[in-house]
PDB file of C-alpha atoms in Angstrom:
ATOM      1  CA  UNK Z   1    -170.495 -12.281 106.488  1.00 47.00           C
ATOM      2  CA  UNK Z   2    -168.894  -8.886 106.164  1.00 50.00           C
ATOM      3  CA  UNK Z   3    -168.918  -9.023 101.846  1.00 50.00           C
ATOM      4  CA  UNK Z   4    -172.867  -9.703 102.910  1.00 51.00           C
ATOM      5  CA  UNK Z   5    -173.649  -7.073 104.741  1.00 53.00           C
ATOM      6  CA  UNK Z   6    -171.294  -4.259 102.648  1.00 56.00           C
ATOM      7  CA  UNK Z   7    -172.735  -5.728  98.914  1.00 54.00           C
ATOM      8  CA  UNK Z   8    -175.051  -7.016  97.373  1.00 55.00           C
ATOM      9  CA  UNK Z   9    -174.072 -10.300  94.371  1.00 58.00           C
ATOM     10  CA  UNK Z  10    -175.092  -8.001  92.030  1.00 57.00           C
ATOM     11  CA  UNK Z  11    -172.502  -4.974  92.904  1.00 56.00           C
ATOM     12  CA  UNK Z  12    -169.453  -5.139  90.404  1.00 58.00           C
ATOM     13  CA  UNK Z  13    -166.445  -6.592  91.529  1.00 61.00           C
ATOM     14  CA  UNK Z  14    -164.139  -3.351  90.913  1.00 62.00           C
ATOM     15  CA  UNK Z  15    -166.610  -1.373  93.520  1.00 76.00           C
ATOM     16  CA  UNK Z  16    -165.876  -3.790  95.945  1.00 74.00           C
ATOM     17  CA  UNK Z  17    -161.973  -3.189  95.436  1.00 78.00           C
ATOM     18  CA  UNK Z  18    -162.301   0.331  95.590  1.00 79.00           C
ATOM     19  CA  UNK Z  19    -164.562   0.237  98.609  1.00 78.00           C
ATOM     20  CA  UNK Z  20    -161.987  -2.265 100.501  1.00 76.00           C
ATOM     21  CA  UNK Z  21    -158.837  -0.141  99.401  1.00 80.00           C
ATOM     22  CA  UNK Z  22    -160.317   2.971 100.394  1.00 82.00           C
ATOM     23  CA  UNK Z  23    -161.214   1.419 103.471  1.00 80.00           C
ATOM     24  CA  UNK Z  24    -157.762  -0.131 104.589  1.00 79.00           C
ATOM     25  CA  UNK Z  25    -156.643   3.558 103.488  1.00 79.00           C
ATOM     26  CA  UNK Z  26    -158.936   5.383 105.849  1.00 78.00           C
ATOM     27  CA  UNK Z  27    -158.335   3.143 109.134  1.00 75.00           C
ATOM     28  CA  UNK Z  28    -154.597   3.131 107.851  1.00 73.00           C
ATOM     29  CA  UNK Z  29    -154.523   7.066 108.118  1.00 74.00           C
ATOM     30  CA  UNK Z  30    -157.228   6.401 111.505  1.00 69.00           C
ATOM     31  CA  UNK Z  31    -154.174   4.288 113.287  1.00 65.00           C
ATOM     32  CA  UNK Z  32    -151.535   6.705 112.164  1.00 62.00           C
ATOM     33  CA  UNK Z  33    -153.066   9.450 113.251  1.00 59.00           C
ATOM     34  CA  UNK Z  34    -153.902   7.932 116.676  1.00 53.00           C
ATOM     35  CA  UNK Z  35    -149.611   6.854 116.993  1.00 52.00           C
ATOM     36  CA  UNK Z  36    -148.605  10.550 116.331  1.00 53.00           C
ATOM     37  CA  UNK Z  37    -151.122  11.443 119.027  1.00 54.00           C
ATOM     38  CA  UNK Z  38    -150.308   8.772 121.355  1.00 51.00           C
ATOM     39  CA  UNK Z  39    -146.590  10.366 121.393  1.00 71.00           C
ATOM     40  CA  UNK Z  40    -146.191  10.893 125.092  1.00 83.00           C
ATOM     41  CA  UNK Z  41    -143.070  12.540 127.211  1.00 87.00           C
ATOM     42  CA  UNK Z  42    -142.005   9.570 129.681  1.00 92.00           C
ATOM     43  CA  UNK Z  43    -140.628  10.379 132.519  1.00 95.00           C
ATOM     44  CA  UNK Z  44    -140.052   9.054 136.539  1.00 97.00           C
ATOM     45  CA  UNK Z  45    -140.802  10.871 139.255  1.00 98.00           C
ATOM     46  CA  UNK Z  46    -139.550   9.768 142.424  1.00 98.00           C
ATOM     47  CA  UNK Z  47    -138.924  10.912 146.217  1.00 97.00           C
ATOM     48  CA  UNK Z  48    -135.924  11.079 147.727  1.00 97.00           C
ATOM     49  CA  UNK Z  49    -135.924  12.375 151.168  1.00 96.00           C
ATOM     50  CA  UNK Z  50    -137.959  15.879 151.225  1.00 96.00           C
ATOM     51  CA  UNK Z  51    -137.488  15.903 147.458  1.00 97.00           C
ATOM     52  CA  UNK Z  52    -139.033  15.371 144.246  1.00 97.00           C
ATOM     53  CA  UNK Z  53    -137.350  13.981 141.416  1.00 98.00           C
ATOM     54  CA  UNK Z  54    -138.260  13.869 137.686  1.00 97.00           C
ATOM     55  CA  UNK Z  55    -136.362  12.471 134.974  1.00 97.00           C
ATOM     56  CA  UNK Z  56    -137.225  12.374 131.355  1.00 94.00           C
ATOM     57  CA  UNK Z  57    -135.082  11.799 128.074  1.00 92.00           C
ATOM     58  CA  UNK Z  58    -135.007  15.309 126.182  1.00 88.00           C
ATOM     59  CA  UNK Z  59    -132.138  14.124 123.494  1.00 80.00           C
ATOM     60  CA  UNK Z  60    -131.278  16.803 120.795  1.00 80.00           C
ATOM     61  CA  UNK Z  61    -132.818  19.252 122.437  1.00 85.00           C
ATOM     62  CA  UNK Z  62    -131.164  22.057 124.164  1.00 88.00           C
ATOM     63  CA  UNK Z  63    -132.229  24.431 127.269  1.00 90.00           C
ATOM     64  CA  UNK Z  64    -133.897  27.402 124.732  1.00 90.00           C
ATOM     65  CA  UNK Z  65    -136.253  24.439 123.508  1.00 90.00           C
ATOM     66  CA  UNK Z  66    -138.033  23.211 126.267  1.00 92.00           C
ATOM     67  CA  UNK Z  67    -139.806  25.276 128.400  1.00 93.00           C
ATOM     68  CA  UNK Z  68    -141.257  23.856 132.174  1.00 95.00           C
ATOM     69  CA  UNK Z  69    -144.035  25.660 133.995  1.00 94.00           C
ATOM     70  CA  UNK Z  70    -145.259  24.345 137.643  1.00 94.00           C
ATOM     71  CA  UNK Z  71    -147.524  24.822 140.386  1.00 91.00           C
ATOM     72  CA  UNK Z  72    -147.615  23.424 144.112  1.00 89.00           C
ATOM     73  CA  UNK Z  73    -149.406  20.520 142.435  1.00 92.00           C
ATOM     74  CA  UNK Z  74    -148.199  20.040 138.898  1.00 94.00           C
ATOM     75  CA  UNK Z  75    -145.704  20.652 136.309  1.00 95.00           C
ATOM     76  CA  UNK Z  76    -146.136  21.214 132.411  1.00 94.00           C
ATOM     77  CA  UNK Z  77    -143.168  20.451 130.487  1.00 94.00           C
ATOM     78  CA  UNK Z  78    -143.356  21.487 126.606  1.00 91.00           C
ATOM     79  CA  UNK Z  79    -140.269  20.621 124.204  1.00 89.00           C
ATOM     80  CA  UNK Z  80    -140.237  22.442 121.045  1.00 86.00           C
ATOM     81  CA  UNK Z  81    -140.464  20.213 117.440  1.00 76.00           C
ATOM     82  CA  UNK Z  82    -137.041  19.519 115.650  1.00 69.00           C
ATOM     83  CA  UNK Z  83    -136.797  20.111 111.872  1.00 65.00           C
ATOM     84  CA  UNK Z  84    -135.753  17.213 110.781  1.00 66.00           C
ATOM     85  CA  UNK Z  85    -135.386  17.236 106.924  1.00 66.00           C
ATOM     86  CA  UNK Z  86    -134.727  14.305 103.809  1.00 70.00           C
ATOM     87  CA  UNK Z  87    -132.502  15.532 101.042  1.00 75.00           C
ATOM     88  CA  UNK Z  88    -133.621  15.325  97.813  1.00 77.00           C
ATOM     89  CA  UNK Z  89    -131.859  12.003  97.106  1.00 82.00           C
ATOM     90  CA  UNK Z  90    -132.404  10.612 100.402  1.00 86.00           C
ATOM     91  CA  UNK Z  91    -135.248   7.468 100.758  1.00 85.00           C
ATOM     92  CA  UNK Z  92    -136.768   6.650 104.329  1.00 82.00           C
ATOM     93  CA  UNK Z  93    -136.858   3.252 105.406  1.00 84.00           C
ATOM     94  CA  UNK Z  94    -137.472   3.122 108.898  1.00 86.00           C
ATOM     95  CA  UNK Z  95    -138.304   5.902 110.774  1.00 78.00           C
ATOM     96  CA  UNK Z  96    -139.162   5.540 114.509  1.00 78.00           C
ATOM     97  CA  UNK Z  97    -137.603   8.453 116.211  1.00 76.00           C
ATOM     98  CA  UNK Z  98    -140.419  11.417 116.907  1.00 75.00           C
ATOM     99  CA  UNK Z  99    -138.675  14.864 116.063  1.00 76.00           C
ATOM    100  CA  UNK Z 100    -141.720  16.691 116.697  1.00 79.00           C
ATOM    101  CA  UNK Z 101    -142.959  18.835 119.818  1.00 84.00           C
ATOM    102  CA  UNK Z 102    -143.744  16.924 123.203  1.00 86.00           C
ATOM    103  CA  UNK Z 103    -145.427  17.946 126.250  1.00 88.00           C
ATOM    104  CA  UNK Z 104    -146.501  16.451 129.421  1.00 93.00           C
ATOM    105  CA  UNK Z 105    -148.406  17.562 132.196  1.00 95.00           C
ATOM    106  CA  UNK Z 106    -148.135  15.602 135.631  1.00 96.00           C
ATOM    107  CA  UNK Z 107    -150.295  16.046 138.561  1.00 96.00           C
ATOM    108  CA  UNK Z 108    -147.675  15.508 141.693  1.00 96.00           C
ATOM    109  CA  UNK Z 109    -148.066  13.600 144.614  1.00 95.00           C
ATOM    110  CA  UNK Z 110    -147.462  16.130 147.096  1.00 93.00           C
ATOM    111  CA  UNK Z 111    -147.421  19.219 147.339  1.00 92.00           C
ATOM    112  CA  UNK Z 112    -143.752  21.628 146.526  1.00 93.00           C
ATOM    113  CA  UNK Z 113    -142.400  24.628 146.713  1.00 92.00           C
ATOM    114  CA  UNK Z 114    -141.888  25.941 142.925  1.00 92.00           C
ATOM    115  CA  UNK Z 115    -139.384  28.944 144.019  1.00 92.00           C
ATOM    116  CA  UNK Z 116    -136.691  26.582 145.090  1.00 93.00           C
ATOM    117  CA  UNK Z 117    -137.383  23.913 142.394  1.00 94.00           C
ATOM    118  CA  UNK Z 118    -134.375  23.488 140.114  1.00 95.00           C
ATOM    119  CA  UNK Z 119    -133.852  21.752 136.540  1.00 96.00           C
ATOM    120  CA  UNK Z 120    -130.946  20.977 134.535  1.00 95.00           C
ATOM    121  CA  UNK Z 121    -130.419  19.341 131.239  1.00 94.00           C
ATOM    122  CA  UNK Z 122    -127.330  16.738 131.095  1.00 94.00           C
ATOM    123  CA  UNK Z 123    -126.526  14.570 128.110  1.00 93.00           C
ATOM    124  CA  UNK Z 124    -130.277  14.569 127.009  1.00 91.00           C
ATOM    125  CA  UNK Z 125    -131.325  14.161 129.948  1.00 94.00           C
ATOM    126  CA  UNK Z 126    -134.275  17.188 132.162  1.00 95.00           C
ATOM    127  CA  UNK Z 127    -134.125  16.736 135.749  1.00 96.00           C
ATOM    128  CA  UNK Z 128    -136.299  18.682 137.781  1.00 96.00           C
ATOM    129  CA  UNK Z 129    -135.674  18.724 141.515  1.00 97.00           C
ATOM    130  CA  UNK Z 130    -138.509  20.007 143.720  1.00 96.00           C
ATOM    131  CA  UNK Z 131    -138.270  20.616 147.042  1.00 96.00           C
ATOM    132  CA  UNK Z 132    -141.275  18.844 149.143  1.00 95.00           C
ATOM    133  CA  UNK Z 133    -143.348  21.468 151.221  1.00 91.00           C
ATOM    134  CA  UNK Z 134    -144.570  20.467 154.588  1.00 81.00           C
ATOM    135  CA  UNK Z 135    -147.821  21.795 155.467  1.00 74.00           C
ATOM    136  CA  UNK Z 136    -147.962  19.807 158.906  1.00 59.00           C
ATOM    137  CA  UNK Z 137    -148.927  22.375 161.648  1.00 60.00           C
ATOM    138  CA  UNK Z 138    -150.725  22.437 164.558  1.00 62.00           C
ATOM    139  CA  UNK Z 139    -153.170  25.294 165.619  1.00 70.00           C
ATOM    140  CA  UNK Z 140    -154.710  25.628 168.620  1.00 73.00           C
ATOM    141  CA  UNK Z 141    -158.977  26.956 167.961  1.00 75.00           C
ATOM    142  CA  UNK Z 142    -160.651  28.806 169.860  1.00 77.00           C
ATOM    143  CA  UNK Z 143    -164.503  27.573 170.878  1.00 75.00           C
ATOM    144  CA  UNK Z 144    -166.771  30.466 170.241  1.00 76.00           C
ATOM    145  CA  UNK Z 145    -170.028  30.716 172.401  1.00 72.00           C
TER     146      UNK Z 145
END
């Protein structure tokens, strides 16, 4: 059905080839393009107490690469590409690991306090501890005539 609709029986075999291989090259380069993009940050974020915990996996990078900006409501964390380089004589055969940059941004539940929120980076590990700001007041209103 496809061959049908794409040619005709009279096209030459060889165009048909060349239209299938550049085909399976395009969508190849289509799906590659979508995994680089699809590259996301993971992380948890949890509560503990009045707290706010996140955790994400930041290996071989240090503190000078990543950079974490945040709000009452949500936190941007960027990490900085690795050069990661093949010597001349060196073949790939696998290669999984994504040395470029990363960056996440994730709206938080509630609502924090970003002067006493505190990150460290241990064993390849960013953990971001943000204190929990309560908001709960009550207020007495005045009725107005």
């Amino acid at each position: 059905m496809l061959r049908q609709i794409f040619f005709s029986k009279t096209q030459p075999t060889r165009s048909r080839r060349l239209v299938f291989r550049e085909t399976e090259q395009s969508l190849s380069q289509a799906l590659n393009d979508a995994k680089e993009e699809a590259v996301e940050l993971p992380v948890d974020l949890v509560r503990s107490g009045n707290k706010l915990i996140l955790k994400t996996p930041i290996v071989g990078a240090g503190i000078h690469d990543i950079d974490v900006t945040i709000n009452a409501n949500q936190i941007i964390i960027n990490k900085s590409g690795i050069q990661e380089s093949t010597a001349d004589n060196e073949q790939i055969y696998l290669q999984e690991c994504h040395w470029g940059a990363l960056n996440r941004t994730i709206d938080l539940p509630k609502s924090i306090d970003p002067d006493k929120t505190k990150a460290s980076l241990h064993e390849g590990v960013l953990t971001i501890v943000m204190p929990i700001v309560v908001k709960s007041h009550t207020k007495s209103i005045k009725i107005q005539e």
